[in-house]
Short mmCIF file of N, CA, C and O in Angstrom, two decimals:
data_model
loop_
_atom_site.label_atom_id
_atom_site.label_comp_id
_atom_site.label_asym_id
_atom_site.label_seq_id
_atom_site.Cartn_x
_atom_site.Cartn_y
_atom_site.Cartn_z
N CYS A 234 0.80 -1.22 0.02
CA CYS A 234 -0.01 0.01 0.00
C CYS A 234 0.83 1.28 -0.02
O CYS A 234 0.33 2.35 0.20
N GLY A 235 2.14 1.14 -0.16
CA GLY A 235 3.02 2.30 -0.18
C GLY A 235 3.44 2.77 1.19
O GLY A 235 4.08 3.83 1.31
N ILE A 236 3.06 2.06 2.24
CA ILE A 236 3.37 2.52 3.58
C ILE A 236 4.86 2.27 3.92
O ILE A 236 5.46 3.01 4.66
N TYR A 237 5.43 1.20 3.36
CA TYR A 237 6.82 0.85 3.69
C TYR A 237 7.78 1.99 3.34
O TYR A 237 8.75 2.21 4.02
N TYR A 238 7.52 2.68 2.25
CA TYR A 238 8.39 3.78 1.85
C TYR A 238 8.52 4.84 2.97
O TYR A 238 9.59 5.32 3.25
N PHE A 239 7.38 5.13 3.61
CA PHE A 239 7.39 6.11 4.67
C PHE A 239 8.11 5.58 5.93
O PHE A 239 8.80 6.31 6.62
N PHE A 240 7.96 4.30 6.16
CA PHE A 240 8.71 3.66 7.23
C PHE A 240 10.22 3.76 6.95
O PHE A 240 11.02 4.04 7.82
N TRP A 241 10.59 3.49 5.69
CA TRP A 241 12.00 3.55 5.29
C TRP A 241 12.56 4.97 5.46
O TRP A 241 13.65 5.15 5.93
N VAL A 242 11.76 5.97 5.07
CA VAL A 242 12.19 7.38 5.23
C VAL A 242 12.45 7.66 6.71
O VAL A 242 13.44 8.27 7.07
N TYR A 243 11.53 7.18 7.57
CA TYR A 243 11.68 7.41 9.01
C TYR A 243 12.99 6.80 9.50
O TYR A 243 13.77 7.43 10.18
N GLU A 244 13.20 5.51 9.15
CA GLU A 244 14.37 4.78 9.63
C GLU A 244 15.66 5.35 9.01
O GLU A 244 16.68 5.44 9.72
N ALA A 245 15.65 5.71 7.73
CA ALA A 245 16.85 6.29 7.13
C ALA A 245 17.24 7.62 7.79
O ALA A 245 18.39 7.87 8.05
N THR A 246 16.22 8.43 8.07
CA THR A 246 16.46 9.73 8.72
C THR A 246 17.00 9.52 10.12
O THR A 246 18.00 10.13 10.53
N GLN A 247 16.46 8.56 10.84
CA GLN A 247 16.90 8.26 12.19
C GLN A 247 18.34 7.71 12.18
O GLN A 247 19.16 8.10 13.00
N ASP A 248 18.65 6.84 11.21
CA ASP A 248 19.98 6.29 11.15
C ASP A 248 20.99 7.34 10.77
O ASP A 248 22.12 7.35 11.33
N LEU A 249 20.66 8.23 9.86
CA LEU A 249 21.59 9.31 9.52
C LEU A 249 21.83 10.23 10.74
O LEU A 249 22.95 10.70 10.95
N ASN A 250 20.77 10.52 11.48
CA ASN A 250 20.96 11.30 12.70
C ASN A 250 21.88 10.61 13.67
O ASN A 250 22.74 11.27 14.29
N THR A 251 21.75 9.32 13.83
CA THR A 251 22.63 8.56 14.75
C THR A 251 24.07 8.60 14.26
O THR A 251 24.99 8.82 15.06
N MET A 252 24.30 8.30 12.97
CA MET A 252 25.63 8.29 12.47
C MET A 252 26.30 9.65 12.46
O MET A 252 27.52 9.74 12.70
N ALA A 253 25.56 10.69 12.22
CA ALA A 253 26.13 12.04 12.15
C ALA A 253 26.41 12.61 13.53
O ALA A 253 27.21 13.51 13.68
N GLY A 254 25.73 12.08 14.56
CA GLY A 254 25.93 12.58 15.89
C GLY A 254 25.36 14.01 15.98
O GLY A 254 24.32 14.31 15.51
N ASN A 255 26.14 14.85 16.60
CA ASN A 255 25.70 16.27 16.83
C ASN A 255 26.33 17.14 15.76
O ASN A 255 27.18 17.97 16.06
N ASP A 256 25.91 16.99 14.51
CA ASP A 256 26.46 17.81 13.44
C ASP A 256 25.69 19.09 13.16
O ASP A 256 25.99 19.84 12.26
N GLY A 257 24.66 19.33 13.92
CA GLY A 257 23.87 20.54 13.76
C GLY A 257 22.84 20.47 12.65
O GLY A 257 22.21 21.45 12.30
N LYS A 258 22.68 19.31 12.00
CA LYS A 258 21.75 19.15 10.90
C LYS A 258 20.72 18.10 11.21
O LYS A 258 20.24 17.37 10.34
N PHE A 259 20.33 18.00 12.48
CA PHE A 259 19.31 17.02 12.91
C PHE A 259 17.99 17.24 12.20
O PHE A 259 17.51 18.36 12.02
N VAL A 260 17.41 16.15 11.70
CA VAL A 260 16.10 16.19 11.06
C VAL A 260 15.21 15.18 11.82
O VAL A 260 15.57 14.04 12.00
N SER A 261 14.10 15.67 12.31
CA SER A 261 13.17 14.80 13.01
C SER A 261 12.59 13.77 12.07
O SER A 261 11.96 14.16 11.01
N PRO A 262 12.72 12.47 12.34
CA PRO A 262 12.19 11.47 11.42
C PRO A 262 10.65 11.57 11.26
O PRO A 262 10.14 11.45 10.13
N GLY A 263 9.98 11.87 12.31
CA GLY A 263 8.54 12.00 12.22
C GLY A 263 8.11 13.20 11.37
O GLY A 263 7.16 13.12 10.56
N THR A 264 8.81 14.30 11.52
CA THR A 264 8.55 15.48 10.72
C THR A 264 8.84 15.20 9.24
O THR A 264 8.09 15.62 8.36
N ALA A 265 9.89 14.47 8.99
CA ALA A 265 10.22 14.11 7.59
C ALA A 265 9.09 13.31 6.96
O ALA A 265 8.69 13.61 5.82
N VAL A 266 8.56 12.36 7.68
CA VAL A 266 7.46 11.55 7.12
C VAL A 266 6.22 12.42 6.88
O VAL A 266 5.57 12.30 5.81
N VAL A 267 5.90 13.25 7.83
CA VAL A 267 4.73 14.10 7.66
C VAL A 267 4.88 15.03 6.45
O VAL A 267 3.99 15.21 5.63
N LEU A 268 6.13 15.60 6.31
CA LEU A 268 6.35 16.48 5.16
C LEU A 268 6.37 15.69 3.84
O LEU A 268 5.94 16.21 2.80
N PHE A 269 6.80 14.43 3.87
CA PHE A 269 6.72 13.60 2.69
C PHE A 269 5.26 13.43 2.25
O PHE A 269 4.94 13.43 1.07
N LEU A 270 4.39 13.25 3.22
CA LEU A 270 2.99 13.00 2.95
C LEU A 270 2.23 14.24 2.46
O LEU A 270 1.38 14.12 1.59
N PHE A 271 2.55 15.40 2.99
CA PHE A 271 1.69 16.56 2.77
C PHE A 271 2.29 17.72 1.96
O PHE A 271 1.73 18.77 1.93
N THR A 272 3.43 17.50 1.28
CA THR A 272 3.97 18.61 0.50
C THR A 272 3.92 18.34 -1.00
O THR A 272 4.57 19.03 -1.77
N CYS A 273 3.09 17.41 -1.39
CA CYS A 273 2.86 17.14 -2.84
C CYS A 273 4.14 16.87 -3.60
O CYS A 273 4.30 17.31 -4.74
N GLY A 274 5.04 16.13 -3.01
CA GLY A 274 6.27 15.76 -3.72
C GLY A 274 7.39 16.75 -3.69
O GLY A 274 8.45 16.51 -4.28
N ILE A 275 7.28 17.89 -3.00
CA ILE A 275 8.33 18.84 -2.94
C ILE A 275 9.35 18.49 -1.87
O ILE A 275 10.55 18.54 -2.13
N TYR A 276 8.91 18.10 -0.69
CA TYR A 276 9.89 17.80 0.39
C TYR A 276 10.79 16.60 0.04
O TYR A 276 11.95 16.60 0.41
N PRO A 277 10.31 15.56 -0.67
CA PRO A 277 11.22 14.45 -1.02
C PRO A 277 12.44 14.98 -1.83
O PRO A 277 13.56 14.51 -1.57
N LEU A 278 12.28 15.97 -2.66
CA LEU A 278 13.39 16.52 -3.39
C LEU A 278 14.39 17.21 -2.44
O LEU A 278 15.60 17.02 -2.53
N ILE A 279 13.87 17.95 -1.46
CA ILE A 279 14.70 18.63 -0.48
C ILE A 279 15.38 17.60 0.40
O ILE A 279 16.58 17.71 0.70
N TRP A 280 14.67 16.57 0.79
CA TRP A 280 15.21 15.53 1.67
C TRP A 280 16.35 14.79 0.97
O TRP A 280 17.40 14.60 1.55
N TYR A 281 16.12 14.37 -0.27
CA TYR A 281 17.21 13.65 -1.01
C TYR A 281 18.44 14.56 -1.10
O TYR A 281 19.57 14.09 -0.94
N TYR A 282 18.26 15.81 -1.39
CA TYR A 282 19.39 16.72 -1.57
C TYR A 282 20.14 16.93 -0.26
O TYR A 282 21.33 16.74 -0.20
N THR A 283 19.40 17.28 0.81
CA THR A 283 20.10 17.56 2.07
C THR A 283 20.69 16.29 2.71
O THR A 283 21.81 16.35 3.17
N GLN A 284 19.94 15.21 2.69
CA GLN A 284 20.44 14.01 3.32
C GLN A 284 21.57 13.43 2.44
O GLN A 284 22.51 12.83 2.98
N GLY A 285 21.52 13.59 1.14
CA GLY A 285 22.56 13.13 0.26
C GLY A 285 23.87 13.88 0.53
O GLY A 285 24.99 13.27 0.55
N ASN A 286 23.78 15.19 0.73
CA ASN A 286 24.95 15.97 1.05
C ASN A 286 25.49 15.62 2.45
O ASN A 286 26.71 15.59 2.66
N ARG A 287 24.58 15.34 3.33
CA ARG A 287 24.98 14.94 4.67
C ARG A 287 25.73 13.57 4.63
O ARG A 287 26.74 13.40 5.31
N MET A 288 25.25 12.64 3.79
CA MET A 288 25.91 11.37 3.63
C MET A 288 27.29 11.55 2.97
O MET A 288 28.24 10.90 3.37
N ALA A 289 27.39 12.44 2.02
CA ALA A 289 28.68 12.68 1.35
C ALA A 289 29.68 13.22 2.36
O ALA A 289 30.85 12.85 2.34
N TYR A 290 29.24 14.14 3.25
CA TYR A 290 30.11 14.64 4.27
C TYR A 290 30.55 13.56 5.24
O TYR A 290 31.73 13.48 5.60
N LEU A 291 29.62 12.74 5.65
CA LEU A 291 29.98 11.63 6.54
C LEU A 291 30.93 10.67 5.88
O LEU A 291 31.87 10.15 6.53
N ALA A 292 30.78 10.44 4.59
CA ALA A 292 31.66 9.53 3.86
C ALA A 292 33.08 10.11 3.83
O ALA A 292 34.04 9.41 4.04
N SER A 293 33.17 11.41 3.56
CA SER A 293 34.51 12.02 3.55
C SER A 293 35.19 12.03 4.90
O SER A 293 36.40 11.86 4.97
N GLN A 294 34.39 12.18 5.95
CA GLN A 294 34.96 12.14 7.31
C GLN A 294 35.39 10.78 7.76
O GLN A 294 36.29 10.63 8.59
N ASN A 295 34.76 9.75 7.22
CA ASN A 295 35.03 8.39 7.64
C ASN A 295 35.81 7.56 6.58
O ASN A 295 35.89 6.35 6.68
N GLU A 296 36.34 8.27 5.57
CA GLU A 296 37.11 7.58 4.50
C GLU A 296 36.36 6.49 3.82
O GLU A 296 36.89 5.40 3.54
N VAL A 297 35.08 6.74 3.49
CA VAL A 297 34.25 5.82 2.77
C VAL A 297 34.10 6.37 1.33
O VAL A 297 33.76 7.55 1.18
N ARG A 298 34.37 5.51 0.38
CA ARG A 298 34.26 6.00 -1.03
C ARG A 298 32.79 6.10 -1.39
O ARG A 298 32.04 5.11 -1.32
N MET A 299 32.41 7.31 -1.80
CA MET A 299 31.06 7.54 -2.24
C MET A 299 31.08 8.59 -3.33
O MET A 299 31.57 9.71 -3.11
N ASP A 300 30.65 8.22 -4.49
CA ASP A 300 30.75 9.16 -5.66
C ASP A 300 29.55 10.06 -5.76
O ASP A 300 29.61 11.05 -6.46
N GLU A 301 28.45 9.76 -5.11
CA GLU A 301 27.28 10.61 -5.21
C GLU A 301 27.14 11.52 -4.02
O GLU A 301 27.69 11.30 -2.98
N ASN A 302 26.38 12.64 -4.25
CA ASN A 302 26.04 13.55 -3.20
C ASN A 302 24.60 13.99 -3.49
O ASN A 302 23.92 13.44 -4.29
N GLY A 303 24.15 15.04 -2.80
CA GLY A 303 22.80 15.49 -2.93
C GLY A 303 22.40 15.89 -4.34
O GLY A 303 21.29 15.65 -4.81
N ASN A 304 23.41 16.47 -5.05
CA ASN A 304 23.13 16.87 -6.44
C ASN A 304 22.85 15.63 -7.30
O ASN A 304 21.96 15.69 -8.19
N SER A 305 23.58 14.59 -7.11
CA SER A 305 23.38 13.35 -7.91
C SER A 305 22.01 12.79 -7.72
O SER A 305 21.33 12.40 -8.69
N TYR A 306 21.61 12.68 -6.45
CA TYR A 306 20.26 12.11 -6.17
C TYR A 306 19.18 12.97 -6.77
O TYR A 306 18.20 12.49 -7.33
N LEU A 307 19.35 14.30 -6.65
CA LEU A 307 18.34 15.23 -7.15
C LEU A 307 18.25 15.17 -8.68
O LEU A 307 17.17 15.16 -9.21
N LEU A 308 19.40 15.05 -9.34
CA LEU A 308 19.39 14.96 -10.79
C LEU A 308 18.72 13.66 -11.25
O LEU A 308 17.96 13.64 -12.21
N TRP A 309 19.09 12.55 -10.57
CA TRP A 309 18.48 11.28 -10.95
C TRP A 309 16.99 11.34 -10.70
O TRP A 309 16.17 10.83 -11.51
N TYR A 310 16.58 11.96 -9.63
CA TYR A 310 15.19 12.06 -9.28
C TYR A 310 14.40 12.88 -10.31
O TYR A 310 13.31 12.48 -10.74
N LEU A 311 14.94 14.06 -10.66
CA LEU A 311 14.20 14.95 -11.54
C LEU A 311 14.39 14.64 -13.02
O LEU A 311 13.42 14.37 -13.73
N VAL A 312 15.62 14.68 -13.49
CA VAL A 312 15.92 14.45 -14.92
C VAL A 312 15.68 12.98 -15.29
O VAL A 312 15.17 12.68 -16.36
N GLY A 313 16.03 12.11 -14.41
CA GLY A 313 15.88 10.69 -14.62
C GLY A 313 14.42 10.27 -14.72
O GLY A 313 14.12 9.25 -15.29
N ALA A 314 13.53 11.09 -14.21
CA ALA A 314 12.10 10.79 -14.28
C ALA A 314 11.65 10.79 -15.77
O ALA A 314 10.68 10.19 -16.13
N LEU A 315 12.39 11.54 -16.58
CA LEU A 315 12.06 11.61 -18.01
C LEU A 315 12.48 10.36 -18.75
O LEU A 315 12.02 10.12 -19.88
N LEU A 316 13.27 9.53 -18.14
CA LEU A 316 13.72 8.28 -18.74
C LEU A 316 12.78 7.16 -18.41
O LEU A 316 13.11 6.26 -17.63
N CYS A 317 11.58 7.27 -18.87
CA CYS A 317 10.53 6.21 -18.60
C CYS A 317 10.25 6.07 -17.09
O CYS A 317 9.84 5.02 -16.65
N GLY A 318 10.55 7.09 -16.33
CA GLY A 318 10.23 7.03 -14.92
C GLY A 318 11.20 6.24 -14.04
O GLY A 318 10.89 6.03 -12.88
N ILE A 319 12.31 5.80 -14.56
CA ILE A 319 13.22 4.97 -13.74
C ILE A 319 14.23 5.78 -12.94
O ILE A 319 14.90 5.26 -12.09
N GLY A 320 14.31 7.10 -13.22
CA GLY A 320 15.26 7.95 -12.53
C GLY A 320 15.11 7.93 -10.97
O GLY A 320 16.06 7.77 -10.26
N PRO A 321 13.91 8.10 -10.48
CA PRO A 321 13.71 8.04 -9.02
C PRO A 321 14.13 6.68 -8.45
O PRO A 321 14.62 6.65 -7.31
N LEU A 322 13.93 5.61 -9.16
CA LEU A 322 14.37 4.29 -8.69
C LEU A 322 15.87 4.20 -8.63
O LEU A 322 16.43 3.60 -7.71
N VAL A 323 16.58 4.78 -9.63
CA VAL A 323 18.01 4.80 -9.60
C VAL A 323 18.52 5.65 -8.39
O VAL A 323 19.47 5.25 -7.73
N ALA A 324 17.88 6.80 -8.18
CA ALA A 324 18.23 7.63 -7.07
C ALA A 324 18.09 6.88 -5.75
O ALA A 324 18.96 6.92 -4.87
N LEU A 325 16.98 6.17 -5.63
CA LEU A 325 16.71 5.37 -4.40
C LEU A 325 17.78 4.27 -4.26
O LEU A 325 18.30 4.08 -3.14
N TYR A 326 18.07 3.56 -5.36
CA TYR A 326 19.08 2.52 -5.31
C TYR A 326 20.47 3.08 -4.86
O TYR A 326 21.10 2.51 -3.98
N LEU A 327 20.88 4.22 -5.48
CA LEU A 327 22.17 4.81 -5.12
C LEU A 327 22.18 5.26 -3.64
O LEU A 327 23.15 5.09 -2.96
N PHE A 328 21.06 5.84 -3.18
CA PHE A 328 20.95 6.32 -1.84
C PHE A 328 21.08 5.13 -0.88
O PHE A 328 21.86 5.22 0.11
N ILE A 329 20.38 4.08 -1.14
CA ILE A 329 20.42 2.92 -0.26
C ILE A 329 21.78 2.25 -0.24
O ILE A 329 22.34 1.87 0.78
N ALA A 330 22.42 2.13 -1.45
CA ALA A 330 23.73 1.54 -1.53
C ALA A 330 24.76 2.35 -0.75
O ALA A 330 25.58 1.79 0.00
N ASN A 331 24.68 3.63 -0.86
CA ASN A 331 25.63 4.50 -0.10
C ASN A 331 25.33 4.50 1.38
O ASN A 331 26.22 4.56 2.21
N MET A 332 24.07 4.45 1.72
CA MET A 332 23.69 4.36 3.13
C MET A 332 24.24 3.08 3.74
O MET A 332 24.71 3.09 4.87
N ASN A 333 24.17 1.96 3.03
CA ASN A 333 24.71 0.71 3.50
C ASN A 333 26.19 0.79 3.74
O ASN A 333 26.69 0.27 4.75
N LYS A 334 26.91 1.48 2.86
CA LYS A 334 28.35 1.67 3.07
C LYS A 334 28.63 2.43 4.36
O LYS A 334 29.51 2.04 5.09
N LEU A 335 27.88 3.48 4.57
CA LEU A 335 28.09 4.29 5.77
C LEU A 335 27.71 3.51 7.03
O LEU A 335 28.41 3.61 8.03
N VAL A 336 26.63 2.77 7.00
CA VAL A 336 26.20 1.99 8.16
C VAL A 336 27.26 0.90 8.45
O VAL A 336 27.59 0.70 9.64
N PHE A 337 27.75 0.31 7.42
CA PHE A 337 28.80 -0.72 7.66
C PHE A 337 30.04 -0.11 8.31
O PHE A 337 30.55 -0.66 9.31
N GLU A 338 30.46 1.05 7.85
CA GLU A 338 31.64 1.72 8.44
C GLU A 338 31.33 2.16 9.83
O GLU A 338 32.18 2.06 10.72
N TYR A 339 30.14 2.70 10.07
CA TYR A 339 29.77 3.17 11.40
C TYR A 339 29.77 1.98 12.39
O TYR A 339 30.30 2.12 13.48
N ASN A 340 29.18 0.86 11.97
CA ASN A 340 29.16 -0.30 12.86
C ASN A 340 30.56 -0.83 13.11
O ASN A 340 30.88 -1.22 14.23
N ARG A 341 31.40 -0.78 12.13
CA ARG A 341 32.81 -1.26 12.28
C ARG A 341 33.55 -0.37 13.27
O ARG A 341 34.26 -0.88 14.12
N ARG A 342 33.33 0.90 13.15
CA ARG A 342 34.08 1.83 14.04
C ARG A 342 33.53 1.81 15.47
O ARG A 342 34.25 1.99 16.39
N THR A 343 32.24 1.65 15.59
CA THR A 343 31.63 1.69 16.96
C THR A 343 31.76 0.38 17.72
O THR A 343 31.82 0.39 18.97
N THR A 344 31.75 -0.74 17.02
CA THR A 344 31.86 -2.02 17.71
C THR A 344 33.29 -2.47 17.83
O THR A 344 33.65 -3.32 18.67
N GLY A 345 34.19 -1.94 16.98
CA GLY A 345 35.57 -2.32 17.04
C GLY A 345 35.83 -3.67 16.33
O GLY A 345 34.94 -4.40 16.04
N PRO A 346 37.09 -3.90 16.04
CA PRO A 346 37.42 -5.15 15.33
C PRO A 346 37.29 -6.37 16.23
O PRO A 346 37.60 -6.30 17.42
N GLY A 347 36.80 -7.44 15.65
CA GLY A 347 36.79 -8.70 16.36
C GLY A 347 35.61 -8.94 17.26
O GLY A 347 35.45 -10.00 17.82
N THR A 348 34.73 -7.94 17.46
CA THR A 348 33.60 -8.16 18.38
C THR A 348 32.54 -9.07 17.77
O THR A 348 31.84 -9.70 18.50
N ALA A 349 32.46 -9.09 16.48
CA ALA A 349 31.47 -10.00 15.85
C ALA A 349 31.84 -11.45 16.06
O ALA A 349 30.97 -12.31 16.19
N ASN A 350 33.10 -11.79 16.17
CA ASN A 350 33.50 -13.16 16.33
C ASN A 350 33.48 -13.59 17.82
O ASN A 350 33.56 -14.74 18.13
N ALA A 351 33.31 -12.63 18.73
CA ALA A 351 33.39 -12.95 20.12
C ALA A 351 32.10 -13.65 20.62
O ALA A 351 32.08 -14.18 21.68
N GLN A 352 31.04 -13.51 19.84
CA GLN A 352 29.78 -14.05 20.31
C GLN A 352 29.73 -15.47 20.13
O GLN A 352 29.73 -16.41 19.82
#
């Protein structure tokens, strides 16, 4: 029913807040979902751009290779929509792939080496 996308936005926003710590760019996950629902497609563009740039900054700080930033996601979302509508799906794929890289690095740094084998 399309509900999972909003759950994903909530979780992705919350995870980025956790990984970024106190970077001064906190976004309330609940507010993000409400804005996704009630801004007629405008806030998703802002969210992809701002969170994409936030991810690019986190990647540079943690030495994670990431070729995309907020501009890339926004271009795929807008211009790519003209390519039979697959642009937003490419933007989502790139966002999730880069988010997974950051989460993996965050978990590696916070749990330390060897803790996964200790269990």
